[in-house]
CSV table of C-alpha atoms in Angstrom, one decimal:
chain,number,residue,atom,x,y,z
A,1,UNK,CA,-0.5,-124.3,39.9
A,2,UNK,CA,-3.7,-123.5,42.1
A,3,UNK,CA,-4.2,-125.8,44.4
A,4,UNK,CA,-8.2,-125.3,45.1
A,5,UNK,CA,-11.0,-126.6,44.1
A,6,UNK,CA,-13.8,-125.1,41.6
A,7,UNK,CA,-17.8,-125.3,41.6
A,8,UNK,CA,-20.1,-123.2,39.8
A,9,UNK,CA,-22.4,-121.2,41.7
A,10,UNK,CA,-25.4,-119.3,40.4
A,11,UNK,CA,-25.3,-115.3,41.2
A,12,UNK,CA,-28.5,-113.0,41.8
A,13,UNK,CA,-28.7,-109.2,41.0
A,14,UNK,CA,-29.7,-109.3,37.3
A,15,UNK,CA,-28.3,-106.4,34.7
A,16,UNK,CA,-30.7,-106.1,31.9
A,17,UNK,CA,-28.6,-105.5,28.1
A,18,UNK,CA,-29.1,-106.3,24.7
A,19,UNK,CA,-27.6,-109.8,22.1
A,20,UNK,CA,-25.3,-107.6,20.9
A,21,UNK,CA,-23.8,-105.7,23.8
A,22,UNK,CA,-24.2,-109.2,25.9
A,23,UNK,CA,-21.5,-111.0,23.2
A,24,UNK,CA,-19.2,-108.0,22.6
A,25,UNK,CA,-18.7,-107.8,26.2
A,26,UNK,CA,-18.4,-111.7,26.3
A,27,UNK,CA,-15.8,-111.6,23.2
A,28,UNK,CA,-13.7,-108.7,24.8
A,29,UNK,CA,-13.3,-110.6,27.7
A,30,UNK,CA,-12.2,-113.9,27.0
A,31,UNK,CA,-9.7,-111.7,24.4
A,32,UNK,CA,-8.1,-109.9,27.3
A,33,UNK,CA,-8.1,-113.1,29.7
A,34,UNK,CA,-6.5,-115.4,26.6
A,35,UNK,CA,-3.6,-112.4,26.3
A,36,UNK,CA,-2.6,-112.3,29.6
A,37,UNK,CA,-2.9,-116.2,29.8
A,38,UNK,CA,0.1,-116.1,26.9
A,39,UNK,CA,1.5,-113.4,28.6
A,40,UNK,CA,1.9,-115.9,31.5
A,41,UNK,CA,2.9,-118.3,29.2
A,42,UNK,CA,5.5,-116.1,27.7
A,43,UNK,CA,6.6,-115.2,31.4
A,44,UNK,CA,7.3,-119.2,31.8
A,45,UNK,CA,8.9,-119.7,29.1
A,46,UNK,CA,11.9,-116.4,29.5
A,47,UNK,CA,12.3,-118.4,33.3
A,48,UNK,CA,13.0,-121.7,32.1
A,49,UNK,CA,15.3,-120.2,28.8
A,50,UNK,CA,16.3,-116.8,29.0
A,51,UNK,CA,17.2,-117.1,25.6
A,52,UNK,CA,13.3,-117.8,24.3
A,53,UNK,CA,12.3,-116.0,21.4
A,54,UNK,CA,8.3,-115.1,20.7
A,55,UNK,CA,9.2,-115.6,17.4
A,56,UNK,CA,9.6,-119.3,18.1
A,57,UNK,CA,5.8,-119.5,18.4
A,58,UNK,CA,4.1,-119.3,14.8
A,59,UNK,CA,1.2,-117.3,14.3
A,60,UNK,CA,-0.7,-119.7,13.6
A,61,UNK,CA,-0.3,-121.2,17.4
A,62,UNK,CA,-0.9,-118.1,18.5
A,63,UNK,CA,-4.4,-118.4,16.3
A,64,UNK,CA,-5.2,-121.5,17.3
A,65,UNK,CA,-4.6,-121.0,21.0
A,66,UNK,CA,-6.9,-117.9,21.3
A,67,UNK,CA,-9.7,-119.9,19.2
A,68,UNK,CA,-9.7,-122.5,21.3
A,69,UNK,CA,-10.0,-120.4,24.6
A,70,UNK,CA,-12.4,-118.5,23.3
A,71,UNK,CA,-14.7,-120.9,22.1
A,72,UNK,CA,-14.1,-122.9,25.2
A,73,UNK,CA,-15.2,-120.5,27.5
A,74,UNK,CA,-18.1,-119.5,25.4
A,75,UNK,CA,-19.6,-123.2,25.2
A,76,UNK,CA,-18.9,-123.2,29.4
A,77,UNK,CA,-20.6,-120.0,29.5
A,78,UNK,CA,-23.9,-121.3,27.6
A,79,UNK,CA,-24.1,-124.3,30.0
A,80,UNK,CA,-23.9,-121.7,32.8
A,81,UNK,CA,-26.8,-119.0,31.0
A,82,UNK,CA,-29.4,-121.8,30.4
A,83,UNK,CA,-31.9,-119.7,31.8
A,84,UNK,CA,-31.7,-117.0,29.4
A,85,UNK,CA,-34.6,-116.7,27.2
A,86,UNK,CA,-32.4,-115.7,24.6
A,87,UNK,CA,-29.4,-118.1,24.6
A,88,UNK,CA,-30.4,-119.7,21.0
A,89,UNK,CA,-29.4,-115.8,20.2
A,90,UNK,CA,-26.6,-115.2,22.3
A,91,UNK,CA,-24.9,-118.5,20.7
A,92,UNK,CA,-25.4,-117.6,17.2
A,93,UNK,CA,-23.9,-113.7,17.9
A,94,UNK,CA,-21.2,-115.3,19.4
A,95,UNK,CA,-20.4,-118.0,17.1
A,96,UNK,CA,-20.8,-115.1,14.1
A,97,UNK,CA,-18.3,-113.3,16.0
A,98,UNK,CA,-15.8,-116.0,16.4
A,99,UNK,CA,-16.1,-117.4,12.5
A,100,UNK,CA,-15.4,-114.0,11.4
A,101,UNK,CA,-12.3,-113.9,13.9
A,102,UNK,CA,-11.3,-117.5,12.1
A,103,UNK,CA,-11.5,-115.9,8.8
A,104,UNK,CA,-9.4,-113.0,9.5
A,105,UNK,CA,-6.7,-115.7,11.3
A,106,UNK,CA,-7.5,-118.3,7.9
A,107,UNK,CA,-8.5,-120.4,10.3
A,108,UNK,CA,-12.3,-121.7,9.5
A,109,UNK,CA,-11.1,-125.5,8.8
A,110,UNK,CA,-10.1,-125.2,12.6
A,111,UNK,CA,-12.7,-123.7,14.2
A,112,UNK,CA,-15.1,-125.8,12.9
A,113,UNK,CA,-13.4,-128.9,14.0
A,114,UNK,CA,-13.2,-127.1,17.3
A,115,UNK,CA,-16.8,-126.2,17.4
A,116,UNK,CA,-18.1,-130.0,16.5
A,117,UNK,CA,-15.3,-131.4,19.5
A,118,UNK,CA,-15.8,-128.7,22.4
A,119,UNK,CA,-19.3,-129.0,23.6
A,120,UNK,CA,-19.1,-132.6,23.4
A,121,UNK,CA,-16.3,-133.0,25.5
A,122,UNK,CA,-18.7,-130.6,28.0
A,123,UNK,CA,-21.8,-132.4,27.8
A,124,UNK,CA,-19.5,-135.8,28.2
A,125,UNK,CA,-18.2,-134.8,31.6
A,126,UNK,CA,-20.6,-136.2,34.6
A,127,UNK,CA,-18.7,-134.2,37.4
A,128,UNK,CA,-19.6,-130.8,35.8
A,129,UNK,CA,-23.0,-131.4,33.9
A,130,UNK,CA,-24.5,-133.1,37.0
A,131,UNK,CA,-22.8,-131.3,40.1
A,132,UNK,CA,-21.0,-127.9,38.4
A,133,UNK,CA,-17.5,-129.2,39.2
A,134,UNK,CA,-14.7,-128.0,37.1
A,135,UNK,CA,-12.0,-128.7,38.6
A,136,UNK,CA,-11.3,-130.5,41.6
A,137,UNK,CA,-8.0,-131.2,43.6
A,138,UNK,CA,-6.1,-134.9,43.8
A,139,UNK,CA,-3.2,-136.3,45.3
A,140,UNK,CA,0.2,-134.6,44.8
A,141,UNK,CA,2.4,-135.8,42.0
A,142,UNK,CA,6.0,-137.1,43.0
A,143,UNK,CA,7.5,-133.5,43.3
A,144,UNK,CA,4.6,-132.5,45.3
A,145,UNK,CA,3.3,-130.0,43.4
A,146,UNK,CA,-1.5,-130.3,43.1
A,147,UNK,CA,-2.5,-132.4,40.5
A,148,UNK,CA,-6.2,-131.6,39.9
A,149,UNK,CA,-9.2,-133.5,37.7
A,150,UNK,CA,-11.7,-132.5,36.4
A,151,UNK,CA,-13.6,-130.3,33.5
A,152,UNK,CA,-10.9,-127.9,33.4
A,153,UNK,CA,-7.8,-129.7,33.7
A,154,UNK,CA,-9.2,-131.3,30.7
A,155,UNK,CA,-9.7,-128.1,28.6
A,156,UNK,CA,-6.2,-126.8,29.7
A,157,UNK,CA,-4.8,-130.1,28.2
A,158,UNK,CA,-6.8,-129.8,24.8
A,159,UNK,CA,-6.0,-126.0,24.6
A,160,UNK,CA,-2.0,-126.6,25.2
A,161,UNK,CA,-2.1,-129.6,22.8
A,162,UNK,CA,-4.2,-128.0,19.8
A,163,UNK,CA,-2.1,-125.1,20.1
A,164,UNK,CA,1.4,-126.0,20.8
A,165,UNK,CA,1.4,-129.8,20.7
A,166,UNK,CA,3.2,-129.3,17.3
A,167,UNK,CA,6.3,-126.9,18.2
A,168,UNK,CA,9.4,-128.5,18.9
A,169,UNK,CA,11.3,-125.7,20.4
A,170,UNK,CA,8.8,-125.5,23.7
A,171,UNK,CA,8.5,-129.1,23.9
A,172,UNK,CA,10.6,-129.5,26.5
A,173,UNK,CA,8.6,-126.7,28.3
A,174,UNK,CA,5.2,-128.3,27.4
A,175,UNK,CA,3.7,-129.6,31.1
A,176,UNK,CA,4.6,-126.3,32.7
A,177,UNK,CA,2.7,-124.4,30.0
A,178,UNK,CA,0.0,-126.7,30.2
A,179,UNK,CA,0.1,-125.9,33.8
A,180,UNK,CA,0.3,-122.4,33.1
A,181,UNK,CA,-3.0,-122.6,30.9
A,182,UNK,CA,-4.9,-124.9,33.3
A,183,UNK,CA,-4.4,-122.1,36.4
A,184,UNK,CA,-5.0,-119.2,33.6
A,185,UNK,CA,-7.9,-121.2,32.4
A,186,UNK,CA,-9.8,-122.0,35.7
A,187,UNK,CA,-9.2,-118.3,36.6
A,188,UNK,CA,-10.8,-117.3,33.3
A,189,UNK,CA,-13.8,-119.8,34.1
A,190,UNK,CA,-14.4,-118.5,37.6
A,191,UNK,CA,-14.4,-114.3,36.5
A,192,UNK,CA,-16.6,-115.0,33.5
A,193,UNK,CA,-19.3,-117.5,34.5
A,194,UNK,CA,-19.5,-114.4,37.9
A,195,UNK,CA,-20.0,-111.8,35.1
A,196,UNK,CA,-21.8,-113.5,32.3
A,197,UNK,CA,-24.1,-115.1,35.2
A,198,UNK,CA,-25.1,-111.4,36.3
A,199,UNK,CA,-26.5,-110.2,32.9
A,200,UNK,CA,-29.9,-110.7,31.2
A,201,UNK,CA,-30.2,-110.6,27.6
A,202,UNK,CA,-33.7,-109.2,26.9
């Protein structure tokens, strides 16, 4: 895992675009960052059994794990765009967008459960809403390997448990992908809140 710490910082140098060119990029995106964060994920889990099968993961984990990112870093995102004059618009595009992704995955049920749990969990973390800390390092575990706190460490952990929690066959391989999302996660954070942060939606 990364062993650094994470602030958000405000950007300058504003690119002018439209709602709808602003959330495809957004979408695209986090799309591309959640497939190489399986594809990390996927890398794990061939070192710790070389016999591992994708097939062991349902598609509907699959669904629930890129909903989840997704939304996640969109609701980060918002906190990060407050001064756009159009973020009541940007938020709607982008929740239009993901509900029609939930109904091609039959997922609805879940991403509105998602939807009413993720920004709370946001606004309920002091560390980020009141000094844009996401993640912060602590002392090492046992085995000596960064055990951080924070906003994202806590995201990692809901991500990994919505999506995986229920699979017996990586359950012995749970931490390290939930290490494997945290680091994949934070990364995701940092490269989106640098490009979303450099656009304005007029």
């Amino acid at each position: 895992m990364d062993d650094h710490d994470i602030t958000r910082h405000d950007y300058g140098g504003k690119i002018e675009t439209d709602c709808k060119k602003m959330v495809q990029g957004m979408v695209e995106m986090f799309d591309e960052l959640g497939e190489l964060a399986l594809t990390r994920i996927y890398a794990e889990l061939y070192r710790l059994n070389n016999n591992f099968d994708i097939g062991d993961i349902p598609q509907t984990d699959l669904d629930h794990f890129k909903l989840t990112w997704m939304l996640g870093l969109g609701e980060l995102m918002f906190f990060s765009m407050a001064d756009q004059p159009k973020l009541e618009d940007i938020k709607s595009a982008f929740y239009d967008e993901l509900d029609y992704s939930a109904e091609e995955r039959n997922a609805k049920p879940f991403l509105l459960q998602a939807k009413n749990t993720l920004p709370k969990i946001i606004r309920e973390n002091s560390d980020f809403m009141e000094r844009g800390i996401f993640n912060s390092t602590m002392s090492n575990r046992e085995e000596d390997t960064p055990r951080n706190r924070g906003l994202g460490p806590q995201m990692a952990t809901i991500i990994t448990e919505v999506s995986f929690a229920g699979n017996r066959v990586l359950s012995p391989a749970f931490e390290k992908i939930r290490d494997t999302v945290e680091a994949e996660f934070n990364n995701a954070y940092g490269h989106c809140a640098i490009a979303c942060n450099a656009f304005l939606v007029v």
